[in-house]
Coordinates of C-alpha atoms in Angstrom, one line a residue:
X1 CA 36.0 -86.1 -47.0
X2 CA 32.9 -88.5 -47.9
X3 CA 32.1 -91.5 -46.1
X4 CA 32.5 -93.8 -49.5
X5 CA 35.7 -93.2 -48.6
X6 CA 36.5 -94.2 -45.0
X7 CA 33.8 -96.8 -44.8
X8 CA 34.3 -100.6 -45.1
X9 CA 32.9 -102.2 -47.9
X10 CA 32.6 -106.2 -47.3
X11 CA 30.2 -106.0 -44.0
X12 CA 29.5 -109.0 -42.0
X13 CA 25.5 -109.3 -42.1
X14 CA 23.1 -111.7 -40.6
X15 CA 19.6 -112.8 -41.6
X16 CA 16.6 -111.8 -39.1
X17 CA 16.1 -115.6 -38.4
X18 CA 19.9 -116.3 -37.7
X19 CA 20.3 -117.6 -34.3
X20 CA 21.9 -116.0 -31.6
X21 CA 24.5 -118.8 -31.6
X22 CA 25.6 -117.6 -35.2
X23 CA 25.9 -114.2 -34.2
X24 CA 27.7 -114.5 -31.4
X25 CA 30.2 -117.0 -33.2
X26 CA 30.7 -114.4 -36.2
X27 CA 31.2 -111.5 -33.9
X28 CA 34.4 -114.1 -32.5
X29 CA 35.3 -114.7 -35.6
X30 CA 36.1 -111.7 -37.7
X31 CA 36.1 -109.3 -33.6
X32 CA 33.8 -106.6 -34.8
X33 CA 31.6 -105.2 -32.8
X34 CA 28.0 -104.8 -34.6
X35 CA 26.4 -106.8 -37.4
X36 CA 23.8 -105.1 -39.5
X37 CA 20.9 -107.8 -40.1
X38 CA 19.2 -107.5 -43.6
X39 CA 16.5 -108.9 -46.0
X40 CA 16.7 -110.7 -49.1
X41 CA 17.1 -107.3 -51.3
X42 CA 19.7 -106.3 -48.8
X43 CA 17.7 -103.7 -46.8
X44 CA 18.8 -103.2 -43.4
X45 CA 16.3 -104.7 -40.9
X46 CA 18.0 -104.2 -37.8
X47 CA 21.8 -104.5 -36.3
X48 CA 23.1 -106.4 -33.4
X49 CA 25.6 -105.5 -31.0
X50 CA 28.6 -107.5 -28.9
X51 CA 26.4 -106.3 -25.9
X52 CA 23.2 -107.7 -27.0
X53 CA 24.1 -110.9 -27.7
X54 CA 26.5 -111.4 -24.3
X55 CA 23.0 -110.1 -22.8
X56 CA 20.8 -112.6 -24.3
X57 CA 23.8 -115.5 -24.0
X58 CA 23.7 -117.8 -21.0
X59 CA 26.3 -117.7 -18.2
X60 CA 29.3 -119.7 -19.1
X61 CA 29.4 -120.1 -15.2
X62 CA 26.5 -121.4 -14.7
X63 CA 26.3 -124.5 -16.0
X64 CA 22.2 -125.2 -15.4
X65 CA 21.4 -122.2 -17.7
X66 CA 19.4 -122.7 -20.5
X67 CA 21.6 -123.5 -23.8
X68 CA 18.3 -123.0 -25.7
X69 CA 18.6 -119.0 -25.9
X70 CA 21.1 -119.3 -28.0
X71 CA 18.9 -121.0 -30.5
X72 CA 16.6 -117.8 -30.6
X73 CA 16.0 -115.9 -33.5
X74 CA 18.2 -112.5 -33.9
X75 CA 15.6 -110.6 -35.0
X76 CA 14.1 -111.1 -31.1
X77 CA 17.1 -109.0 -29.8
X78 CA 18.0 -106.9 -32.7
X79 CA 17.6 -103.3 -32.1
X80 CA 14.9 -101.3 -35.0
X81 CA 14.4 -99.0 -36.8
X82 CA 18.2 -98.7 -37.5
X83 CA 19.5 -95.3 -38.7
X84 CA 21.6 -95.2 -41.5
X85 CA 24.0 -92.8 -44.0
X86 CA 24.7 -92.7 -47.9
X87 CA 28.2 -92.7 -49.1
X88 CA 28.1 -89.7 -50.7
X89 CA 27.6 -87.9 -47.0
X90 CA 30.5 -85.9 -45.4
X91 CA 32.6 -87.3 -42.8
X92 CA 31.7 -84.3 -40.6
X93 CA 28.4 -84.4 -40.9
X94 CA 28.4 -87.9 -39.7
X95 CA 30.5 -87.4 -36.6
X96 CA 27.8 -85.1 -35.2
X97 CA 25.7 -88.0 -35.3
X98 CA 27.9 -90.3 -33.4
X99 CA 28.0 -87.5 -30.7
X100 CA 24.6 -86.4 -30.4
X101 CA 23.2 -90.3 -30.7
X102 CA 26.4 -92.3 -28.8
X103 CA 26.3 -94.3 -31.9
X104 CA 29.5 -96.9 -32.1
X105 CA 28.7 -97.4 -35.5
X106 CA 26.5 -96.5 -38.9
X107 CA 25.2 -98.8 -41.9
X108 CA 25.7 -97.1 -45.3
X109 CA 23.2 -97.3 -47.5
X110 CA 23.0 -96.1 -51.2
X111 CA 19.4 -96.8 -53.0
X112 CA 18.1 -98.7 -50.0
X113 CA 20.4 -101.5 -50.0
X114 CA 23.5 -101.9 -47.9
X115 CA 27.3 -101.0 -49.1
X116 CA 28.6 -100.6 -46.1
X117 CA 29.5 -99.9 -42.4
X118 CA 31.3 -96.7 -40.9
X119 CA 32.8 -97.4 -36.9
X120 CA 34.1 -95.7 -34.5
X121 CA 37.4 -96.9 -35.3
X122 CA 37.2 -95.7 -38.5
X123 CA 36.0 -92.3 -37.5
X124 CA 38.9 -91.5 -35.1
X125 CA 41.9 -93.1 -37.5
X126 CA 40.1 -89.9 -40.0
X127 CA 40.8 -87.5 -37.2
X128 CA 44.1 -88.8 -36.6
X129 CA 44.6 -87.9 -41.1
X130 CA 42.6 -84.8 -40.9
X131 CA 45.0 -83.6 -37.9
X132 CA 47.8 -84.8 -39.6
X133 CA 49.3 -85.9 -36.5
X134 CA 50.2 -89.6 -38.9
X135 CA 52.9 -88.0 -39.8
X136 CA 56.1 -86.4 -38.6
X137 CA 55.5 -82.6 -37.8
X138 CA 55.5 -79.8 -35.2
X139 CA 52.3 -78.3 -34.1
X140 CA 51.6 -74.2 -34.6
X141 CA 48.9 -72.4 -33.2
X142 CA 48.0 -68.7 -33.6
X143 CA 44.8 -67.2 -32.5
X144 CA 43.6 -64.8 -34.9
X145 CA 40.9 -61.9 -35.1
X146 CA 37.8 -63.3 -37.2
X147 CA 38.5 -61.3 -40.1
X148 CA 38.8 -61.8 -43.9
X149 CA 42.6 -62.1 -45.6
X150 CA 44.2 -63.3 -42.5
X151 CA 44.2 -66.9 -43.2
X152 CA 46.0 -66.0 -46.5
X153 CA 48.4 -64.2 -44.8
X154 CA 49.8 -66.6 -42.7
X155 CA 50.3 -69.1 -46.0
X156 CA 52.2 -67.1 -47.1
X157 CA 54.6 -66.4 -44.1
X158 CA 54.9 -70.8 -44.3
X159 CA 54.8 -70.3 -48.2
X160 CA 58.3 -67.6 -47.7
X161 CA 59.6 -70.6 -45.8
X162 CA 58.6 -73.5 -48.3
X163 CA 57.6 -75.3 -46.0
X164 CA 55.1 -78.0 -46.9
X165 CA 52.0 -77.9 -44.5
X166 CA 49.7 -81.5 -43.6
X167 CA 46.9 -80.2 -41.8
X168 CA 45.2 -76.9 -41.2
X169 CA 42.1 -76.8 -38.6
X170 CA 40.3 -73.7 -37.4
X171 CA 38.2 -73.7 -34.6
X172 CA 36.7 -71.0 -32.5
X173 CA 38.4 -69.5 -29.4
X174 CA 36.4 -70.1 -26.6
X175 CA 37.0 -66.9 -24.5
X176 CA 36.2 -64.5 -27.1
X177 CA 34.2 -65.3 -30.5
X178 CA 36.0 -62.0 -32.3
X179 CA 38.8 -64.6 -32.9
X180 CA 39.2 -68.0 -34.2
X181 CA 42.6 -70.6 -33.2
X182 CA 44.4 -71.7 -36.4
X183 CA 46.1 -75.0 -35.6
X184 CA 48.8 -76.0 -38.2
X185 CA 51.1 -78.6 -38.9
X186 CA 53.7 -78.6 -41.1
X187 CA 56.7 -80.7 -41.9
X188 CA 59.7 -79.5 -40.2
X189 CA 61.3 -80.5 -37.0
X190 CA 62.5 -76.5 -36.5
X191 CA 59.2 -74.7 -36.0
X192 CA 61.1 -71.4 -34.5
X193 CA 62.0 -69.6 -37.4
X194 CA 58.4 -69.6 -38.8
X195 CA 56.7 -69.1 -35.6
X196 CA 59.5 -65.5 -35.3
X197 CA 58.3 -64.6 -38.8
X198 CA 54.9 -65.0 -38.1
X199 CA 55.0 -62.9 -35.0
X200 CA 56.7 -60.2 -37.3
X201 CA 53.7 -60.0 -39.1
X202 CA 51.8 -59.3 -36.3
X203 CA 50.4 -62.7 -35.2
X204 CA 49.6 -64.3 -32.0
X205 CA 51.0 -67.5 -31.6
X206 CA 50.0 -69.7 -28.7
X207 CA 52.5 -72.6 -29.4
X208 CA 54.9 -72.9 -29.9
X209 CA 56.5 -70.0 -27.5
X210 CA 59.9 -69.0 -29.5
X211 CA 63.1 -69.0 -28.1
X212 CA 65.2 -65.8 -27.0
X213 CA 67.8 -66.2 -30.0
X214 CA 66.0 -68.6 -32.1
X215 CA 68.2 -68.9 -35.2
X216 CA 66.4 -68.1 -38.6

């Protein structure tokens, strides 16, 4: 999946010499989170977070603070140099650089100009597709020996079945790295009688566990 197609397109921006007041009024407004500050051409500058602005904002307790910190500039609290993704990236791809940076969010950029914004949010309702778990379904999973063909073959034990699969994720099994876990969901409400054919064929299946008597 690319990010053109997860990420927002109408992004709240702000000017460098917007006030602190502004952002902090726009980020009430329309409760996001970040707001990616730009140039004339659209370049982004800098972004600004929720926390920065409650950081540079005056107490509402304390009522001898100084009001005039919210007339600062936002480019004096801004964080820079901003990193940034294309819309042509992959979804994946992107979601090791949330991990790896802690990033809540990521300004898309196509040409050097700004198209969009990617949070989050956004990234974990994609899990929640990509898992399939949206949708009504029971959840498989088999571990399998790393080797060519097998992921065909247990298709086709579903495929005998016709019975329509949502998602299909394969990661690696922890304890031994000669096999992989196939995790599959698929749109029936009786999982037994595929999860006995597939262990006809020979495969391992960690859950469901069948039934004594399961009826086909």
């Amino acid at each position: 999946m690319l990010v053109e197609k997860i990420m927002k397109k109408n992004v709240i921006t702000l000017s460098s010499t917007a006030t602190v007041l502004e952002a902090l009024q726009l980020l009430q407004e329309h409760r996001i989170r970040h707001i990616p500050i730009i140039d004339k051409e659209k370049h982004v500058i800098g972004i600004v977070s929720d926390r920065d602005v409650r950081v540079a904002s005056p107490s509402i307790l304390d009522k001898q603070a100084n009001q005039q910190v919210l007339k600062k500039e936002i480019r004096e609290i801004m964080s820079t140099p901003v990193v940034t993704i294309h819309p042509l990236d992959f979804v994946e791809d992107i979601a090791k650089i949330f991990y790896e940076e802690t990033f809540a969010c990521l300004p898309v950029v196509r040409e050097g100009k700004l198209v969009g914004i990617v949070t989050e949010k956004d990234m974990l309702y994609t899990l929640i597709q990509l898992t399939g778990t949206h949708m009504p379904s029971s959840h498989i999973e088999l571990k399998v020996p790393h080797e060519p063909g097998n992921l065909a073959s247990i298709l086709a034990v579903f495929g005998k079945r016709k019975l329509n699969i949502t998602s299909l994720l394969i990661y690696p099994d922890h304890e031994d790295s000669n096999y992989k876990i196939v995790v599959i969901r698929v749109q029936t409400i009786h999982p037994l009688p595929v999860v006995k054919d597939l262990q006809t064929n020979g495969f391992e299946v960690i859950w469901p566990k069948p039934l004594q008597g399961a009826e086909e």
